[in-house]
CSV table of C-alpha atoms and ligand atoms in Angstrom, one decimal:
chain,number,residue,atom,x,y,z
W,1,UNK,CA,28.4,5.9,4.4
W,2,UNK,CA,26.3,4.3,1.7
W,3,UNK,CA,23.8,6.8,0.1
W,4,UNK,CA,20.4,5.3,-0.1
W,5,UNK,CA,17.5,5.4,-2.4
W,6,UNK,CA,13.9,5.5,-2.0
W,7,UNK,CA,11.4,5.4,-5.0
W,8,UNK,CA,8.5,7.5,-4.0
W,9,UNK,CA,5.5,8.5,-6.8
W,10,UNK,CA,6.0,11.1,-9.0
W,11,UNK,CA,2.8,12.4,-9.3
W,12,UNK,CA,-0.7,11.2,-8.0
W,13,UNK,CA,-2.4,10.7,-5.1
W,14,UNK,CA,0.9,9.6,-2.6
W,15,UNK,CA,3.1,12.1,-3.9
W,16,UNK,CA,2.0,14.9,-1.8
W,17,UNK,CA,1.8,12.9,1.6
W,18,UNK,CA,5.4,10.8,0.8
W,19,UNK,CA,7.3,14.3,0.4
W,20,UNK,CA,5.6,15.9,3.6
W,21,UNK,CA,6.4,12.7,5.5
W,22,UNK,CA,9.8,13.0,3.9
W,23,UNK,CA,10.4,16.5,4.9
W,24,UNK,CA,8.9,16.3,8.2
W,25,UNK,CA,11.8,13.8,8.9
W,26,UNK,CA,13.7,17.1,8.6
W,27,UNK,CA,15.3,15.9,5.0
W,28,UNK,CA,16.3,18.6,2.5
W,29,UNK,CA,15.4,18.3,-0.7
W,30,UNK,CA,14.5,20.0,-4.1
W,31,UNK,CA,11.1,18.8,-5.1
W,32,UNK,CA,11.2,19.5,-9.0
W,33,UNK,CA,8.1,18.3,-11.1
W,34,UNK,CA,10.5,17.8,-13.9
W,35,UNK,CA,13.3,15.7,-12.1
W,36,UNK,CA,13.0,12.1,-11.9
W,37,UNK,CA,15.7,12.0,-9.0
W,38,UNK,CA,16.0,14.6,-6.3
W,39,UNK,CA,19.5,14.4,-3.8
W,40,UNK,CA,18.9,15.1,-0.4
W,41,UNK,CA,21.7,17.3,1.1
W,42,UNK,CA,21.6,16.8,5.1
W,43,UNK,CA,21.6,13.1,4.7
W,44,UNK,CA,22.9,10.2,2.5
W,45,UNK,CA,19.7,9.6,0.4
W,46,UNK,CA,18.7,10.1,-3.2
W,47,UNK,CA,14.8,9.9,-4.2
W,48,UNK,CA,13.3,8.3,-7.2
W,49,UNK,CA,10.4,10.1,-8.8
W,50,UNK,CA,8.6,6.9,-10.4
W,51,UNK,CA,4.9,5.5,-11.4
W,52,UNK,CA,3.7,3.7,-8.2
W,53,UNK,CA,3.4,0.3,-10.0
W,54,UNK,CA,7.1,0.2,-10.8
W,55,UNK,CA,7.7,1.1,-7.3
W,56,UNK,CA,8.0,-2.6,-5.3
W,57,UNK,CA,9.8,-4.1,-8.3
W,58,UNK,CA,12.3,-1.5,-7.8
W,59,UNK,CA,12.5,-2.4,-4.6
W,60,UNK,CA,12.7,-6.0,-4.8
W,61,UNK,CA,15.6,-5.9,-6.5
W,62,UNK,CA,17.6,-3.7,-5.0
W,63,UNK,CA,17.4,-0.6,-7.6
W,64,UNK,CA,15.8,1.6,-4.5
W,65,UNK,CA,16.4,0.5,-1.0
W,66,UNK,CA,12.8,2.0,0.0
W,67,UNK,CA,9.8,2.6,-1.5
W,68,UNK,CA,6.6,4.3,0.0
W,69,UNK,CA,3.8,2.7,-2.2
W,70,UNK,CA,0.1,1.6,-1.5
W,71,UNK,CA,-0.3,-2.0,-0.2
W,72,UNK,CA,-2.8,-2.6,-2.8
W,73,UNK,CA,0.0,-2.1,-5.5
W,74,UNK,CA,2.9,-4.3,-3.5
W,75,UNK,CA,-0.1,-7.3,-3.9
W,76,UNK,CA,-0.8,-6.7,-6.8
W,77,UNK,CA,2.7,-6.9,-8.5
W,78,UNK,CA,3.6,-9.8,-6.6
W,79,UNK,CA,7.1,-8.4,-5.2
W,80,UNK,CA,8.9,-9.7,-2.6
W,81,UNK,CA,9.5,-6.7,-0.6
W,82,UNK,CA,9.6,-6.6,4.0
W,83,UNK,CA,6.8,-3.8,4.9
W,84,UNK,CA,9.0,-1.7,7.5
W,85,UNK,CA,6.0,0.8,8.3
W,86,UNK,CA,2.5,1.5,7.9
W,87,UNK,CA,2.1,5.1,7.3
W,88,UNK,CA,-1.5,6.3,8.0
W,89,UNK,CA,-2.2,7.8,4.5
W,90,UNK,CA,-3.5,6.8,1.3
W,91,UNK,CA,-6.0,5.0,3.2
W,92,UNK,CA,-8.8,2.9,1.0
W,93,UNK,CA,-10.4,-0.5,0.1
W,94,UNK,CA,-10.4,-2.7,-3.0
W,95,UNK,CA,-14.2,-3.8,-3.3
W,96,UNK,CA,-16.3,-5.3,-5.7
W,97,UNK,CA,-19.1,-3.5,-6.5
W,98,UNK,CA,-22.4,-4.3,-8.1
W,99,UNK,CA,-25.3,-1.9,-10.4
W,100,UNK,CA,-27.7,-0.7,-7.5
W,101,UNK,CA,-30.7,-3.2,-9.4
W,102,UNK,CA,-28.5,-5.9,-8.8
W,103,UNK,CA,-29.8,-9.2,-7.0
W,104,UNK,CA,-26.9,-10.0,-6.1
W,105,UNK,CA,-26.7,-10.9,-2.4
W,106,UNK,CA,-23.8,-13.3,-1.7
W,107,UNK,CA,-20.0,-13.9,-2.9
W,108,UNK,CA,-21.4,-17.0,-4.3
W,109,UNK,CA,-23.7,-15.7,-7.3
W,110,UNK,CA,-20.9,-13.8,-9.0
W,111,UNK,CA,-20.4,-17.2,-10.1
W,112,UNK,CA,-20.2,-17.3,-14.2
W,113,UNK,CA,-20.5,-13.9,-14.0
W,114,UNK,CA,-17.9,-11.1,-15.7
W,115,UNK,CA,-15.6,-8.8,-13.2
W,116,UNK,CA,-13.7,-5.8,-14.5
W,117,UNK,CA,-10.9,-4.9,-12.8
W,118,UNK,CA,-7.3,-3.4,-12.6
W,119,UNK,CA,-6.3,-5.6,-9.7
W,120,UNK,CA,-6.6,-9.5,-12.0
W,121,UNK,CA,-4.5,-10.9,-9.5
W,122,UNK,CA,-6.0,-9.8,-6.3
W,123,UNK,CA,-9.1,-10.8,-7.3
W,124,UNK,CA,-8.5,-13.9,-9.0
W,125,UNK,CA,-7.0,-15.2,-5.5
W,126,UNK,CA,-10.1,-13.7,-3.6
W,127,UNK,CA,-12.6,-15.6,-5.9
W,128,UNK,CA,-10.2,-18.7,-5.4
W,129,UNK,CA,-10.8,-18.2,-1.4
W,130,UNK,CA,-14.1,-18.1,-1.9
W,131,UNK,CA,-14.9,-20.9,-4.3
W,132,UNK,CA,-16.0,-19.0,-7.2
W,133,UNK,CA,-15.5,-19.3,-10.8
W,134,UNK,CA,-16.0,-15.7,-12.5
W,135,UNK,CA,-14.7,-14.3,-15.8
W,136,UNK,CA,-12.3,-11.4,-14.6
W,137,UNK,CA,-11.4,-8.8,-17.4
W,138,UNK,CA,-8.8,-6.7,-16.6
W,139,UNK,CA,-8.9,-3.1,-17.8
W,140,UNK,CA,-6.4,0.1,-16.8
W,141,UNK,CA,-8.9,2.4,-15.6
W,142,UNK,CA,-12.2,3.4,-15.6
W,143,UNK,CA,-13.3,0.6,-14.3
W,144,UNK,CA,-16.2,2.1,-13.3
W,145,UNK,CA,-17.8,2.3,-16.6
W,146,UNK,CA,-17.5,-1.0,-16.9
W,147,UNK,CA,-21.3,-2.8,-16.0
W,148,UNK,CA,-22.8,0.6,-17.9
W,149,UNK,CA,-21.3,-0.2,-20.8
W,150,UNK,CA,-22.3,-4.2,-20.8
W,151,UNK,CA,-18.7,-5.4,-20.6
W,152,UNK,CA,-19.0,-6.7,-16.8
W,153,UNK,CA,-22.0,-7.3,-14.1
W,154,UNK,CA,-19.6,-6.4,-11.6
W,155,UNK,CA,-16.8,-4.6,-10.8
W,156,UNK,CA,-13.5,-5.1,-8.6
W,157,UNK,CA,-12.0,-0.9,-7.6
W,158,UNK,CA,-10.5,1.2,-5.5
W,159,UNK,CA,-13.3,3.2,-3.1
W,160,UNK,CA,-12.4,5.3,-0.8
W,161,UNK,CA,-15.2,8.0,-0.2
W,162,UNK,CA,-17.8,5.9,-2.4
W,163,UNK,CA,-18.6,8.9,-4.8
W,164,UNK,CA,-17.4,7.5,-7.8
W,165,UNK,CA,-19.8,4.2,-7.3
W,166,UNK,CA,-22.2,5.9,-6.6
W,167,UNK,CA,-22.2,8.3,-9.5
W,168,UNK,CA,-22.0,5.7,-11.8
W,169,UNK,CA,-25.0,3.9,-10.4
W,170,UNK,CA,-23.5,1.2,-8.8
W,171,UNK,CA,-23.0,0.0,-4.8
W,172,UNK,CA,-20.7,-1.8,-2.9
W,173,UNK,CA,-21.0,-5.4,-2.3
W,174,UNK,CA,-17.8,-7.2,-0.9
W,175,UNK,CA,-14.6,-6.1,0.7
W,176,UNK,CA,-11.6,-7.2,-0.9
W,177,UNK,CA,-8.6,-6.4,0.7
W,178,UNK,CA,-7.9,-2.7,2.6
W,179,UNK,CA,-4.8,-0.7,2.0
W,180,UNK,CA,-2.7,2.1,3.0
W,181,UNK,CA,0.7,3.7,1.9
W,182,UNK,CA,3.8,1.8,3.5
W,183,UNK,CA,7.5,1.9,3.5
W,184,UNK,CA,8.7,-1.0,2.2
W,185,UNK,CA,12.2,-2.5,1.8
W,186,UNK,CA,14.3,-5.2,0.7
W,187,UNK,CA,12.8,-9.0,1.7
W,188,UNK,CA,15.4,-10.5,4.3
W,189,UNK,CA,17.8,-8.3,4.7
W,190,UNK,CA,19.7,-6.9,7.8
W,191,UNK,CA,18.5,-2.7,7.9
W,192,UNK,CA,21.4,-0.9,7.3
W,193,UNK,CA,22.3,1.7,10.4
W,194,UNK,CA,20.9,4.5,7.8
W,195,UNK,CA,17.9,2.8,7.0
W,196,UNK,CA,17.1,2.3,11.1
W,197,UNK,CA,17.9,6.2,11.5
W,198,UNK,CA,15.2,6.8,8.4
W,199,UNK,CA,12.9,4.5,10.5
W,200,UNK,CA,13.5,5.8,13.6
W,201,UNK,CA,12.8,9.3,12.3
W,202,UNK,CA,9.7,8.3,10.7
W,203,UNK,CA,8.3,7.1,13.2
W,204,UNK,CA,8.9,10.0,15.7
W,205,UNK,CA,6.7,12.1,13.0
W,206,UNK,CA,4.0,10.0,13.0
W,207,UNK,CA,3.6,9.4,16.5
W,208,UNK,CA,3.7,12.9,17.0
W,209,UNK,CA,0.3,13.1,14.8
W,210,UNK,CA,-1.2,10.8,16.7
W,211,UNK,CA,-0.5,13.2,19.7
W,212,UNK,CA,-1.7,16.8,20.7
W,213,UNK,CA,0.4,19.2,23.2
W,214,UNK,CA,-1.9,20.8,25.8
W,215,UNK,CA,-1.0,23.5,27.8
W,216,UNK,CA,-3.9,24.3,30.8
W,217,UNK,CA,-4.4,25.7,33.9
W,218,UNK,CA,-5.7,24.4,37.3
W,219,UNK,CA,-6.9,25.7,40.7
W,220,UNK,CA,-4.6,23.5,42.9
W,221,UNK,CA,-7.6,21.9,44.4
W,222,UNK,CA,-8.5,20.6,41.2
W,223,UNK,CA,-5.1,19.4,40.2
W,224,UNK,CA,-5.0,15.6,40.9
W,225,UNK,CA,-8.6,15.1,39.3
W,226,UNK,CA,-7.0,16.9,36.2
W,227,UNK,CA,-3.7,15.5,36.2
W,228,UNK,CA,-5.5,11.6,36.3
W,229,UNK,CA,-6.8,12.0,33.0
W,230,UNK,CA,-3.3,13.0,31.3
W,231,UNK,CA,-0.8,10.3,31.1
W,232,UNK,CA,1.8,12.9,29.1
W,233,UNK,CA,5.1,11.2,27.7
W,234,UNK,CA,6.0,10.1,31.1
W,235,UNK,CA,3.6,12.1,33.4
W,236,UNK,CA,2.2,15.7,33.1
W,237,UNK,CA,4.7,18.5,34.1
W,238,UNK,CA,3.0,20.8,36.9
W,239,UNK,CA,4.8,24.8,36.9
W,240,UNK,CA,3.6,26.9,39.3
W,241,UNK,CA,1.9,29.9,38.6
W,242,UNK,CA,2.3,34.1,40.2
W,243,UNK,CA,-1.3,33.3,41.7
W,244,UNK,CA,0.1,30.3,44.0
W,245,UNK,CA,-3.3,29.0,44.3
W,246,UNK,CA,-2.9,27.9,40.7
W,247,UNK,CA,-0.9,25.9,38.4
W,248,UNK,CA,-0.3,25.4,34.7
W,249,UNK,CA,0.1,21.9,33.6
W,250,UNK,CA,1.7,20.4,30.3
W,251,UNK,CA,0.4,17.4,28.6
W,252,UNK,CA,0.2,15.2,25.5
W,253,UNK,CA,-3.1,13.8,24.6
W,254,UNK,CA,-4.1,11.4,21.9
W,255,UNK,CA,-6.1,12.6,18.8
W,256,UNK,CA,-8.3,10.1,18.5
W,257,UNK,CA,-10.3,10.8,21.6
W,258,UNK,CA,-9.7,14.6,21.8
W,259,UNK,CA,-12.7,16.4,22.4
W,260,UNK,CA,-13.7,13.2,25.1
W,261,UNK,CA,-10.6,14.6,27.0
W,262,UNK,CA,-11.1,18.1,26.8
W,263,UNK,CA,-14.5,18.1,28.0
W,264,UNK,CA,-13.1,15.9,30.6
W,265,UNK,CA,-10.6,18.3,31.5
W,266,UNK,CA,-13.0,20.9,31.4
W,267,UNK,CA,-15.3,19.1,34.0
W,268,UNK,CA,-12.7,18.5,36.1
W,269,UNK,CA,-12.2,22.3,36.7
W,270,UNK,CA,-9.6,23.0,33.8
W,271,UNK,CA,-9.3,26.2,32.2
W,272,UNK,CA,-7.5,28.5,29.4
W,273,UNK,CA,-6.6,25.4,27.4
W,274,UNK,CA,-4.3,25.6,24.5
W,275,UNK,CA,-3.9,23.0,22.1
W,276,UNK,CA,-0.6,22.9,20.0
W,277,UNK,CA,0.5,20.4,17.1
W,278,UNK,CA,3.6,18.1,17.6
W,279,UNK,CA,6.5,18.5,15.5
W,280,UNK,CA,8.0,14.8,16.3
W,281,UNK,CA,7.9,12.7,19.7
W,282,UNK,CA,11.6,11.1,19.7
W,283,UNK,CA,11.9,8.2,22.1
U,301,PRT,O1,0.7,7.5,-12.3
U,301,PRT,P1,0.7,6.4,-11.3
U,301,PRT,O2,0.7,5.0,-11.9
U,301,PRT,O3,1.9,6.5,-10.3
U,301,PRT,O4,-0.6,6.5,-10.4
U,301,PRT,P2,-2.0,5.8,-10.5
U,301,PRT,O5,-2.9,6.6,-11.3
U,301,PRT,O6,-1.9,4.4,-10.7
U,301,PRT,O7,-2.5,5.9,-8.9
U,301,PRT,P3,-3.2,7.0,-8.1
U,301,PRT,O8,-2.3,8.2,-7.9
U,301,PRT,O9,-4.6,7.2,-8.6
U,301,PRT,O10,-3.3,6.2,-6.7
U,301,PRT,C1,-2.2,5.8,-6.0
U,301,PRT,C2,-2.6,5.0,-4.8
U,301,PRT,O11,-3.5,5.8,-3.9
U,301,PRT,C3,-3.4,3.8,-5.1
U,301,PRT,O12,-2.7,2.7,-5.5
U,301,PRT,C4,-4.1,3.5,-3.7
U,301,PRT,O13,-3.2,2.8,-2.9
U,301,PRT,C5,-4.2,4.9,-3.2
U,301,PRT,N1,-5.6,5.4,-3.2
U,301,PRT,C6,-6.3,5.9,-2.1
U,301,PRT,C7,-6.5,5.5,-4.3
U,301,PRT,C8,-7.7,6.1,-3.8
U,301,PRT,N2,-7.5,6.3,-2.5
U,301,PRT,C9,-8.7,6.3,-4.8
U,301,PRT,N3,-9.8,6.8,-4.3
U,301,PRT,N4,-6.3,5.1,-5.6
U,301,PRT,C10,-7.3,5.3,-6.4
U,301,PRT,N5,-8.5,5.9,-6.1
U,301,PRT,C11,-9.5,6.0,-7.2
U,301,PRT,C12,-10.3,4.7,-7.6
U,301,PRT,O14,-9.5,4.0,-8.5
U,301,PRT,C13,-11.6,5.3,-8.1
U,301,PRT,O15,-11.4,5.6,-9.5
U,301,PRT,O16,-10.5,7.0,-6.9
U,301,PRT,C14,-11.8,6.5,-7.3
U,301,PRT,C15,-12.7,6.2,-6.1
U,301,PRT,O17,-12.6,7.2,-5.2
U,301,PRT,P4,-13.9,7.6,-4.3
U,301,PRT,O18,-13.4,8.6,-3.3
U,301,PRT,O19,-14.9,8.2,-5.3
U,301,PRT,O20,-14.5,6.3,-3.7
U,302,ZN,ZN1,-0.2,3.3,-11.1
């Protein structure tokens, strides 16, 4: 059995969420700070500790099998890599953003004007889609900082609650590309067996987020008006109860319209409802 690798950040904002999603796949591992490399003992897999940029190159060639890294990064570099999975965290948006006095209205008018960025090459091929010549000057970080200190009239960042614009006196103004962490792989070629049973168990956890288990009870009468507003894997499962007038009934229900459905449920005559988190929904 080949032992894989997948490169996953060291330390930063993905590290946290790509070693939860990692051990909610039921992998054991020792998550050292100081180790660059951790082996996982209950399957054939080794994981790289590495700075997210070097992550798709890594990948691209073959040094790591996987990577989890933010899209914005994968673009950014330019590697060929195959995105395998989206994984619902590290969500944000590249933007350019302008000083609140701004007059700047349209895409248009940042024509001859100066960008600062970390993302060149994103934003070089944005301005190219949109027809419009600016200077962009690439900078590491604090980007921010950049129009306050009269090196750019604009700027090109990462936002994600909008705080650090804001702070720094500036506002949104166009939306470059969005992004979120994904698993990534090698570009066009066949997944290896333990690569689909990595996949498979990935996705199994973040279905399973997606999903809430509900346990509630019913007066019989009520039952089919409850039971049509749970679809459950299949269907809901029904158990009777001592008081044969009632039943308890098992469901799965989706987060994102939770509270519709409960008072739904509620409506419809259900009662003692108890919620509980899904470990993984295998199917
Ligand atoms: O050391 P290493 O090179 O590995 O890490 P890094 O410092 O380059 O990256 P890191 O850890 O800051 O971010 C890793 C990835 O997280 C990014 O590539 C994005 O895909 C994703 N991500 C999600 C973010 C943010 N949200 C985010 N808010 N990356 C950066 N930010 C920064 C942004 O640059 C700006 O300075 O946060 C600030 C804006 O945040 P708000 O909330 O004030 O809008
Ligand atoms: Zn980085």
């Amino acid at each position: 059995m080949k032992t894989l690798k997948i490169a996953i950040q060291k330390s930063g904002r993905l590290n946290e969420k790509s070693v939860e999603i990692l051990k909610n796949c039921g992998l054991s591992f020792e998550n050292y700070k100081s180790s660059l490399i951790s082996t996982v003992t209950n399957f054939p897999l080794e994981i790289l500790f590495l700075r997210d940029d070097d992550i798709p190159e890594y990948v691209q060639d073959g040094i790591a099998d996987l990577g989890i890294v933010g899209e914005n990064v994968i673009v950014e570099t330019g590697a060929q890599v195959t995105y395998l999975q989206k994984l619902g965290f590290g969500k944000c948006t590249l933007k350019i953003a302008i000083p609140n006095e701004s007059q700047i209205t349209e895409v248009a008018q940042l024509a001859g004007k100066a960008i600062a960025t970390s993302y060149p090459l994103i934003l070089e091929k944005y301005l190219k889609e949109n027809n419009v010549e600016a200077e962009v000057r690439t900078i590491s970080g604090s980007v921010e900082i950049g129009p306050g200190l009269g090196l750019s009239d604009a700027i090109c960042d990462i936002v994600s609650t909008g705080g650090t614009l804001k702070s720094n006196g500036l506002k949104p103004f166009s939306e470059v590309m969005k992004s979120e962490a994904v698993l990534i792989g090698k570009e066009g070629s066949d997944l290896l067996p333990e690569v689909q049973e990595l996949l498979q168990r990935i996705r199994s956890v973040l279905r399973a987020k997606e999903t809430k288990y509900v346990v509630l009870n019913v007066a019989k009468s009520n039952l089919k008006n409850v039971v049509d507003l749970l679809p459950g894997v299949k269907s809901p499962t029904v158990v009777p109860l001592f008081d044969d007038e009632w039943v308890a009934v098992h469901s799965v229900i989706a987060e994102h319209d939770f509270w519709e459905k409960i008072n739904a449920l509620k409506a419809a005559g259900a009662e003692g409802i108890v919620v509980m988190p899904i470990e993984k929904i295998i199917s």
